[in-house]
PDB file of C-alpha atoms and ligand atoms in Angstrom:
ATOM      1  CA  MET A   1       8.101  -4.056  18.107  1.00  0.00           C
ATOM      2  CA  ASN A   2       8.536  -1.151  15.716  1.00  0.00           C
ATOM      3  CA  LEU A   3       6.514   1.995  16.158  1.00  0.00           C
ATOM      4  CA  VAL A   4       4.686   3.157  13.065  1.00  0.00           C
ATOM      5  CA  LYS A   5       4.685   6.926  13.341  1.00  0.00           C
ATOM      6  CA  HIS A   6       4.865   7.902   9.684  1.00  0.00           C
ATOM      7  CA  ILE A   7       3.162   5.979   6.891  1.00  0.00           C
ATOM      8  CA  ALA A   8       3.592   7.024   3.264  1.00  0.00           C
ATOM      9  CA  ILE A   9       1.549   5.574   0.420  1.00  0.00           C
ATOM     10  CA  ILE A  10       1.970   5.599  -3.362  1.00  0.00           C
ATOM     11  CA  MET A  11      -1.688   5.231  -4.282  1.00  0.00           C
ATOM     12  CA  ASP A  12      -1.326   3.534  -7.652  1.00  0.00           C
ATOM     13  CA  GLY A  13      -3.708   1.558  -9.857  1.00  0.00           C
ATOM     14  CA  ASN A  14      -6.781   3.807 -10.164  1.00  0.00           C
ATOM     15  CA  GLY A  15      -6.750   3.788 -13.966  1.00  0.00           C
ATOM     16  CA  ARG A  16      -6.332   0.009 -14.252  1.00  0.00           C
ATOM     17  CA  TRP A  17      -9.085  -0.546 -11.686  1.00  0.00           C
ATOM     18  CA  ALA A  18     -11.508   1.444 -13.866  1.00  0.00           C
ATOM     19  CA  GLU A  19     -10.346  -0.114 -17.143  1.00  0.00           C
ATOM     20  CA  LEU A  20     -10.895  -3.615 -15.717  1.00  0.00           C
ATOM     21  CA  GLN A  21     -14.564  -2.712 -15.296  1.00  0.00           C
ATOM     22  CA  ASP A  22     -14.858  -1.014 -18.694  1.00  0.00           C
ATOM     23  CA  LYS A  23     -15.131   2.344 -17.022  1.00  0.00           C
ATOM     24  CA  LYS A  24     -13.263   5.545 -17.815  1.00  0.00           C
ATOM     25  CA  ARG A  25      -9.959   6.015 -15.957  1.00  0.00           C
ATOM     26  CA  VAL A  26     -11.362   9.003 -14.088  1.00  0.00           C
ATOM     27  CA  LYS A  27     -13.906   6.724 -12.364  1.00  0.00           C
ATOM     28  CA  GLY A  28     -10.914   5.032 -10.785  1.00  0.00           C
ATOM     29  CA  HIS A  29      -9.691   8.346  -9.404  1.00  0.00           C
ATOM     30  CA  GLU A  30     -13.135   9.000  -7.906  1.00  0.00           C
ATOM     31  CA  ALA A  31     -13.172   5.562  -6.278  1.00  0.00           C
ATOM     32  CA  GLY A  32      -9.605   6.157  -5.052  1.00  0.00           C
ATOM     33  CA  ALA A  33     -10.633   9.356  -3.277  1.00  0.00           C
ATOM     34  CA  LYS A  34     -13.061   7.338  -1.105  1.00  0.00           C
ATOM     35  CA  ILE A  35     -10.226   5.111   0.084  1.00  0.00           C
ATOM     36  CA  VAL A  36      -8.153   8.179   0.960  1.00  0.00           C
ATOM     37  CA  LYS A  37     -10.957   9.196   3.304  1.00  0.00           C
ATOM     38  CA  GLU A  38     -11.221   5.746   4.913  1.00  0.00           C
ATOM     39  CA  VAL A  39      -7.500   5.329   5.439  1.00  0.00           C
ATOM     40  CA  THR A  40      -7.131   8.870   6.800  1.00  0.00           C
ATOM     41  CA  THR A  41      -9.989   8.405   9.266  1.00  0.00           C
ATOM     42  CA  TYR A  42      -8.494   5.126  10.472  1.00  0.00           C
ATOM     43  CA  CYS A  43      -5.046   6.686  10.952  1.00  0.00           C
ATOM     44  CA  SER A  44      -6.523   9.634  12.838  1.00  0.00           C
ATOM     45  CA  HIS A  45      -8.012   7.223  15.386  1.00  0.00           C
ATOM     46  CA  ASN A  46      -4.789   5.259  15.786  1.00  0.00           C
ATOM     47  CA  LYS A  47      -2.726   6.949  18.500  1.00  0.00           C
ATOM     48  CA  GLU A  48       0.590   5.582  17.266  1.00  0.00           C
ATOM     49  CA  ILE A  49       0.307   6.991  13.751  1.00  0.00           C
ATOM     50  CA  GLU A  50       1.309  10.668  13.655  1.00  0.00           C
ATOM     51  CA  ARG A  51       1.678  11.242   9.906  1.00  0.00           C
ATOM     52  CA  LEU A  52       0.152   9.927   6.738  1.00  0.00           C
ATOM     53  CA  THR A  53       1.741  11.153   3.518  1.00  0.00           C
ATOM     54  CA  LEU A  54      -0.127  10.304   0.323  1.00  0.00           C
ATOM     55  CA  TYR A  55       1.128  10.648  -3.248  1.00  0.00           C
ATOM     56  CA  ALA A  56      -1.737  12.323  -5.095  1.00  0.00           C
ATOM     57  CA  PHE A  57      -0.122  14.045  -8.124  1.00  0.00           C
ATOM     58  CA  SER A  58       3.499  13.837  -9.220  1.00  0.00           C
ATOM     59  CA  THR A  59       5.640  16.349 -11.079  1.00  0.00           C
ATOM     60  CA  GLU A  60       5.558  13.807 -13.920  1.00  0.00           C
ATOM     61  CA  ASN A  61       1.757  13.376 -13.986  1.00  0.00           C
ATOM     62  CA  TRP A  62       1.434  16.526 -16.147  1.00  0.00           C
ATOM     63  CA  LYS A  63       2.412  14.240 -19.050  1.00  0.00           C
ATOM     64  CA  ARG A  64      -1.056  12.660 -18.945  1.00  0.00           C
ATOM     65  CA  PRO A  65      -3.857  13.668 -21.332  1.00  0.00           C
ATOM     66  CA  ARG A  66      -5.130  17.173 -20.627  1.00  0.00           C
ATOM     67  CA  LEU A  67      -8.624  15.947 -19.754  1.00  0.00           C
ATOM     68  CA  GLU A  68      -7.333  13.515 -17.131  1.00  0.00           C
ATOM     69  CA  VAL A  69      -5.154  16.217 -15.566  1.00  0.00           C
ATOM     70  CA  GLU A  70      -8.098  18.641 -15.512  1.00  0.00           C
ATOM     71  CA  PHE A  71     -10.287  15.993 -13.914  1.00  0.00           C
ATOM     72  CA  LEU A  72      -7.707  15.327 -11.209  1.00  0.00           C
ATOM     73  CA  MET A  73      -7.473  19.048 -10.413  1.00  0.00           C
ATOM     74  CA  LYS A  74     -11.254  19.350 -10.122  1.00  0.00           C
ATOM     75  CA  LEU A  75     -11.448  16.181  -8.018  1.00  0.00           C
ATOM     76  CA  LEU A  76      -8.806  17.541  -5.649  1.00  0.00           C
ATOM     77  CA  ASP A  77     -10.615  20.849  -5.306  1.00  0.00           C
ATOM     78  CA  ASN A  78     -13.949  19.126  -4.566  1.00  0.00           C
ATOM     79  CA  TYR A  79     -12.323  16.615  -2.260  1.00  0.00           C
ATOM     80  CA  LEU A  80     -10.686  19.273  -0.123  1.00  0.00           C
ATOM     81  CA  LYS A  81     -13.824  21.413   0.093  1.00  0.00           C
ATOM     82  CA  ASN A  82     -16.025  18.430   0.999  1.00  0.00           C
ATOM     83  CA  GLU A  83     -13.539  16.900   3.415  1.00  0.00           C
ATOM     84  CA  LEU A  84     -12.857  20.033   5.444  1.00  0.00           C
ATOM     85  CA  GLU A  85     -15.639  19.059   7.875  1.00  0.00           C
ATOM     86  CA  VAL A  86     -14.242  15.535   8.157  1.00  0.00           C
ATOM     87  CA  TYR A  87     -10.703  16.813   8.779  1.00  0.00           C
ATOM     88  CA  LEU A  88     -12.051  18.956  11.607  1.00  0.00           C
ATOM     89  CA  GLN A  89     -14.246  16.188  13.056  1.00  0.00           C
ATOM     90  CA  ASN A  90     -11.308  13.781  13.128  1.00  0.00           C
ATOM     91  CA  ASN A  91      -8.833  16.416  14.321  1.00  0.00           C
ATOM     92  CA  VAL A  92      -6.642  15.972  11.207  1.00  0.00           C
ATOM     93  CA  ARG A  93      -4.186  18.665  10.126  1.00  0.00           C
ATOM     94  CA  PHE A  94      -3.824  18.964   6.365  1.00  0.00           C
ATOM     95  CA  GLU A  95      -0.317  19.852   5.250  1.00  0.00           C
ATOM     96  CA  PRO A  96       0.385  19.758   1.504  1.00  0.00           C
ATOM     97  CA  ILE A  97       3.854  19.005   0.134  1.00  0.00           C
ATOM     98  CA  GLY A  98       5.039  19.731  -3.392  1.00  0.00           C
ATOM     99  CA  ASP A  99       5.090  22.868  -5.493  1.00  0.00           C
ATOM    100  CA  ILE A 100       1.485  24.001  -5.764  1.00  0.00           C
ATOM    101  CA  ARG A 101       2.481  27.196  -7.586  1.00  0.00           C
ATOM    102  CA  ALA A 102       1.840  25.271 -10.807  1.00  0.00           C
ATOM    103  CA  PHE A 103      -1.854  24.888  -9.896  1.00  0.00           C
ATOM    104  CA  SER A 104      -4.606  27.355 -10.801  1.00  0.00           C
ATOM    105  CA  LYS A 105      -5.037  30.284  -8.437  1.00  0.00           C
ATOM    106  CA  SER A 106      -8.393  28.970  -7.247  1.00  0.00           C
ATOM    107  CA  LEU A 107      -7.045  25.496  -6.453  1.00  0.00           C
ATOM    108  CA  GLN A 108      -4.096  27.073  -4.596  1.00  0.00           C
ATOM    109  CA  LYS A 109      -6.638  29.054  -2.599  1.00  0.00           C
ATOM    110  CA  THR A 110      -8.568  25.905  -1.648  1.00  0.00           C
ATOM    111  CA  VAL A 111      -5.369  24.101  -0.618  1.00  0.00           C
ATOM    112  CA  LYS A 112      -4.272  27.027   1.571  1.00  0.00           C
ATOM    113  CA  MET A 113      -7.747  27.470   3.039  1.00  0.00           C
ATOM    114  CA  VAL A 114      -7.911  23.842   4.232  1.00  0.00           C
ATOM    115  CA  GLU A 115      -4.324  24.034   5.512  1.00  0.00           C
ATOM    116  CA  GLN A 116      -5.141  27.142   7.555  1.00  0.00           C
ATOM    117  CA  LYS A 117      -8.485  25.916   8.886  1.00  0.00           C
ATOM    118  CA  THR A 118      -6.974  22.644  10.119  1.00  0.00           C
ATOM    119  CA  ALA A 119      -3.723  24.137  11.449  1.00  0.00           C
ATOM    120  CA  HIS A 120      -4.773  23.579  15.088  1.00  0.00           C
ATOM    121  CA  CYS A 121      -5.678  19.890  14.646  1.00  0.00           C
ATOM    122  CA  ASP A 122      -3.325  17.390  16.247  1.00  0.00           C
ATOM    123  CA  ALA A 123      -4.573  13.802  16.010  1.00  0.00           C
ATOM    124  CA  LEU A 124      -2.845  13.211  12.655  1.00  0.00           C
ATOM    125  CA  VAL A 125      -1.020  15.175   9.990  1.00  0.00           C
ATOM    126  CA  GLN A 126      -2.270  14.167   6.565  1.00  0.00           C
ATOM    127  CA  SER A 127       0.086  15.367   3.854  1.00  0.00           C
ATOM    128  CA  LEU A 128      -1.061  15.175   0.269  1.00  0.00           C
ATOM    129  CA  ALA A 129       1.820  15.255  -2.197  1.00  0.00           C
ATOM    130  CA  LEU A 130       0.620  17.701  -4.846  1.00  0.00           C
ATOM    131  CA  ASN A 131       2.750  18.421  -7.899  1.00  0.00           C
ATOM    132  CA  TYR A 132       5.349  16.626  -5.840  1.00  0.00           C
ATOM    133  CA  GLY A 133       8.605  15.099  -7.016  1.00  0.00           C
ATOM    134  CA  ALA A 134      11.411  14.230  -4.625  1.00  0.00           C
ATOM    135  CA  GLN A 135      14.044  15.542  -7.027  1.00  0.00           C
ATOM    136  CA  ASP A 136      12.188  18.847  -7.366  1.00  0.00           C
ATOM    137  CA  GLU A 137      11.785  19.024  -3.570  1.00  0.00           C
ATOM    138  CA  ILE A 138      15.516  18.439  -3.002  1.00  0.00           C
ATOM    139  CA  ILE A 139      16.517  20.985  -5.642  1.00  0.00           C
ATOM    140  CA  ARG A 140      14.197  23.624  -4.140  1.00  0.00           C
ATOM    141  CA  ALA A 141      15.690  22.886  -0.698  1.00  0.00           C
ATOM    142  CA  VAL A 142      19.292  23.117  -1.961  1.00  0.00           C
ATOM    143  CA  ASN A 143      18.523  26.412  -3.715  1.00  0.00           C
ATOM    144  CA  SER A 144      16.992  27.808  -0.531  1.00  0.00           C
ATOM    145  CA  LEU A 145      20.258  27.026   1.276  1.00  0.00           C
ATOM    146  CA  LYS A 146      22.712  28.120  -1.363  1.00  0.00           C
ATOM    147  CA  ASN A 147      23.535  31.423   0.320  1.00  0.00           C
ATOM    148  CA  SER A 148      24.371  29.691   3.588  1.00  0.00           C
ATOM    149  CA  LYS A 149      27.972  30.389   4.652  1.00  0.00           C
ATOM    150  CA  ALA A 150      28.292  27.086   6.514  1.00  0.00           C
ATOM    151  CA  ASP A 151      28.557  23.723   4.764  1.00  0.00           C
ATOM    152  CA  ILE A 152      25.138  22.122   4.369  1.00  0.00           C
ATOM    153  CA  THR A 153      24.486  19.331   6.865  1.00  0.00           C
ATOM    154  CA  VAL A 154      22.000  16.452   6.696  1.00  0.00           C
ATOM    155  CA  GLN A 155      19.891  18.202   9.347  1.00  0.00           C
ATOM    156  CA  MET A 156      19.899  21.496   7.425  1.00  0.00           C
ATOM    157  CA  LEU A 157      18.807  19.861   4.193  1.00  0.00           C
ATOM    158  CA  SER A 158      16.157  17.796   6.003  1.00  0.00           C
ATOM    159  CA  ASN A 159      14.695  20.929   7.545  1.00  0.00           C
ATOM    160  CA  ALA A 160      14.584  22.683   4.182  1.00  0.00           C
ATOM    161  CA  LEU A 161      12.513  19.933   2.537  1.00  0.00           C
ATOM    162  CA  ASP A 162       8.715  20.133   2.238  1.00  0.00           C
ATOM    163  CA  CYS A 163       8.447  16.903   4.248  1.00  0.00           C
ATOM    164  CA  LYS A 164      10.872  17.065   7.175  1.00  0.00           C
ATOM    165  CA  HIS A 165      10.073  13.652   8.639  1.00  0.00           C
ATOM    166  CA  ASN A 166      11.584  10.247   7.985  1.00  0.00           C
ATOM    167  CA  VAL A 167       9.160   7.610   6.779  1.00  0.00           C
ATOM    168  CA  ASP A 168       8.767   4.381   8.771  1.00  0.00           C
ATOM    169  CA  LEU A 169       6.528   2.440   6.424  1.00  0.00           C
ATOM    170  CA  LEU A 170       6.187   3.072   2.690  1.00  0.00           C
ATOM    171  CA  ILE A 171       3.451   1.216   0.812  1.00  0.00           C
ATOM    172  CA  ARG A 172       2.860   1.119  -2.946  1.00  0.00           C
ATOM    173  CA  THR A 173      -0.344  -0.382  -4.308  1.00  0.00           C
ATOM    174  CA  GLY A 174      -0.881  -1.420  -7.931  1.00  0.00           C
ATOM    175  CA  GLY A 175       1.819  -4.053  -8.281  1.00  0.00           C
ATOM    176  CA  ASP A 176       4.807  -2.024  -9.490  1.00  0.00           C
ATOM    177  CA  LYS A 177       8.019  -1.999  -7.492  1.00  0.00           C
ATOM    178  CA  ARG A 178       9.370   1.489  -7.857  1.00  0.00           C
ATOM    179  CA  LEU A 179       9.308   4.781  -5.981  1.00  0.00           C
ATOM    180  CA  SER A 180       8.370   7.033  -8.932  1.00  0.00           C
ATOM    181  CA  ASN A 181      10.175  10.037  -7.415  1.00  0.00           C
ATOM    182  CA  PHE A 182       8.371   9.873  -4.030  1.00  0.00           C
ATOM    183  CA  LEU A 183      10.130  10.838  -0.761  1.00  0.00           C
ATOM    184  CA  LEU A 184      13.552   9.636  -1.942  1.00  0.00           C
ATOM    185  CA  TRP A 185      15.339  11.358   0.942  1.00  0.00           C
ATOM    186  CA  GLN A 186      12.819  10.666   3.717  1.00  0.00           C
ATOM    187  CA  ALA A 187      12.514   6.971   2.811  1.00  0.00           C
ATOM    188  CA  ALA A 188      16.232   6.344   3.385  1.00  0.00           C
ATOM    189  CA  TYR A 189      15.412   3.715   6.042  1.00  0.00           C
ATOM    190  CA  ALA A 190      11.737   3.133   5.392  1.00  0.00           C
ATOM    191  CA  GLU A 191      10.417  -0.411   5.236  1.00  0.00           C
ATOM    192  CA  LEU A 192       8.996  -0.909   1.746  1.00  0.00           C
ATOM    193  CA  PHE A 193       5.808  -2.862   1.092  1.00  0.00           C
ATOM    194  CA  PHE A 194       4.618  -3.403  -2.475  1.00  0.00           C
ATOM    195  CA  VAL A 195       1.136  -4.884  -2.856  1.00  0.00           C
ATOM    196  CA  ASP A 196      -0.760  -5.944  -5.996  1.00  0.00           C
ATOM    197  CA  THR A 197      -4.077  -4.505  -4.791  1.00  0.00           C
ATOM    198  CA  LEU A 198      -5.199  -1.608  -6.984  1.00  0.00           C
ATOM    199  CA  TRP A 199      -5.705   1.518  -4.877  1.00  0.00           C
ATOM    200  CA  PRO A 200      -9.549   1.630  -5.110  1.00  0.00           C
ATOM    201  CA  ASP A 201      -9.596  -1.950  -3.729  1.00  0.00           C
ATOM    202  CA  PHE A 202      -7.259  -1.119  -0.845  1.00  0.00           C
ATOM    203  CA  SER A 203      -8.802  -1.172   2.613  1.00  0.00           C
ATOM    204  CA  VAL A 204      -8.148  -0.426   6.260  1.00  0.00           C
ATOM    205  CA  LYS A 205      -8.047  -4.189   6.785  1.00  0.00           C
ATOM    206  CA  GLU A 206      -5.147  -4.560   4.344  1.00  0.00           C
ATOM    207  CA  LEU A 207      -3.377  -1.614   5.946  1.00  0.00           C
ATOM    208  CA  GLU A 208      -3.717  -3.270   9.349  1.00  0.00           C
ATOM    209  CA  LYS A 209      -2.198  -6.482   7.955  1.00  0.00           C
ATOM    210  CA  ILE A 210       0.782  -4.584   6.524  1.00  0.00           C
ATOM    211  CA  VAL A 211       1.326  -2.698   9.793  1.00  0.00           C
ATOM    212  CA  LYS A 212       1.307  -6.015  11.653  1.00  0.00           C
ATOM    213  CA  LYS A 213       4.092  -7.339   9.380  1.00  0.00           C
ATOM    214  CA  PHE A 214       5.993  -4.057   9.646  1.00  0.00           C
ATOM    215  CA  LYS A 215       5.984  -4.289  13.430  1.00  0.00           C
ATOM    216  CA  LYS A 216       7.902  -7.557  13.339  1.00  0.00           C
ATOM    217  CA  VAL A 217      10.638  -6.480  10.916  1.00  0.00           C
ATOM    218  CA  GLU A 218      14.075  -6.115  12.479  1.00  0.00           C
ATOM    219  CA  ARG A 219      15.068  -2.543  11.662  1.00  0.00           C
ATOM    220  CA  ARG A 220      18.811  -2.193  12.127  1.00  0.00           C
ATOM    221  CA  PHE A 221      19.585   1.239  10.616  1.00  0.00           C
ATOM    222  CA  GLY A 222      23.037  -0.004   9.724  1.00  0.00           C
ATOM    223  CA  GLY A 223      23.795  -1.295  13.226  1.00  0.00           C
ATOM    224  CA  LEU A 224      23.553  -4.767  14.688  1.00  0.00           C
ATOM    225  CA  LYS A 225      20.780  -6.278  16.767  1.00  0.00           C
TER     226      LYS A 225
HETATM  227  C1  IPE B 301      -2.628   6.641  -9.401  1.00  0.00           C
HETATM  228  O1  IPE B 301      -3.334   5.823 -10.274  1.00  0.00           O
HETATM  229  C2  IPE B 301      -3.230   8.025  -9.305  1.00  0.00           C
HETATM  230  C3  IPE B 301      -2.446   9.077  -9.948  1.00  0.00           C
HETATM  231  C4  IPE B 301      -1.257   8.933 -10.468  1.00  0.00           C
HETATM  232  C5  IPE B 301      -3.045  10.399  -9.998  1.00  0.00           C
HETATM  233  P1  IPE B 301      -2.992   5.780 -11.823  1.00  0.00           P
HETATM  234  O2  IPE B 301      -3.809   6.790 -12.530  1.00  0.00           O
HETATM  235  O3  IPE B 301      -1.519   5.889 -12.047  1.00  0.00           O
HETATM  236  O4  IPE B 301      -3.504   4.331 -12.206  1.00  0.00           O
HETATM  237  P2  IPE B 301      -2.779   3.294 -13.148  1.00  0.00           P
HETATM  238  O5  IPE B 301      -1.406   3.071 -12.581  1.00  0.00           O
HETATM  239  O6  IPE B 301      -2.742   3.895 -14.521  1.00  0.00           O
HETATM  240  O7  IPE B 301      -3.643   2.084 -13.064  1.00  0.00           O
HETATM  241  C1  IPE B 302       2.914   7.532  -8.997  1.00  0.00           C
HETATM  242  O1  IPE B 302       2.127   6.797  -9.853  1.00  0.00           O
HETATM  243  C2  IPE B 302       2.272   8.873  -8.723  1.00  0.00           C
HETATM  244  C3  IPE B 302       1.078   8.832  -7.891  1.00  0.00           C
HETATM  245  C4  IPE B 302       0.550   7.780  -7.330  1.00  0.00           C
HETATM  246  C5  IPE B 302       0.461  10.118  -7.678  1.00  0.00           C
HETATM  247  P1  IPE B 302       2.359   6.826 -11.429  1.00  0.00           P
HETATM  248  O2  IPE B 302       1.338   5.933 -12.033  1.00  0.00           O
HETATM  249  O3  IPE B 302       2.394   8.226 -11.920  1.00  0.00           O
HETATM  250  O4  IPE B 302       3.829   6.211 -11.561  1.00  0.00           O
HETATM  251  P2  IPE B 302       4.540   5.469 -12.754  1.00  0.00           P
HETATM  252  O5  IPE B 302       4.378   6.323 -13.979  1.00  0.00           O
HETATM  253  O6  IPE B 302       3.868   4.144 -12.911  1.00  0.00           O
HETATM  254  O7  IPE B 302       5.956   5.308 -12.319  1.00  0.00           O
HETATM  255 MG1   MG B 303      -0.023   4.523 -12.170  1.00  0.00          MG
END
């Protein structure tokens, strides 16, 4: 049976969830934040799961209306401040990926504060992908290596990425079957699960069902079984 050490999730469908109930899209983001907490707590209590990487804001999400972007920034700031206690209680290390230099100074400060205060925690690493795009991540990594005298190896590039860990299981909620610029390098051999459930309706129960299916998949990594 496969070990599930690193789960990555494209948390999609917040806006549609809200629109279906005649609510504003931002209500969907609020409801989505609650599921982040539930899923993170569950993963922190599961000894096999070491990393949970969640797509929270992409390098392309800046194209959204200004008010939605501003709401998401505020929600993130509040979420991190409120959750700090919960991270510590559950022994969860918070490790952002993405280029947060585009965020306001105060939001950058919150992100760094939670990262520092949870640095000693070791039950789970929860990575939020913030202003994250895999292409941007790879380009920043390549640029950081461009003065290297030796030819760049797979290991060198891997180590220069924000997320240095291969993904075992990649889930996308919301019904679309695409990666939307998420972990393109790290998902090279990930098992992909696309579910119709909109993110605010996702649950630990559904995650458990997916993990059960994942465990039975024959992962060959190009070899033979
Ligand atoms: C995902 O939900 C959350 C973010 C991208 C921040 P969406 O906001 O993309 O929801 P839909 O896909 O429009 O329903
Ligand atoms: C991907 O969802 C980004 C996040 C979940 C943060 P999007 O809703 O932005 O992706 P597209 O536009 O449908 O590809
Ligand atoms: Mg979407």
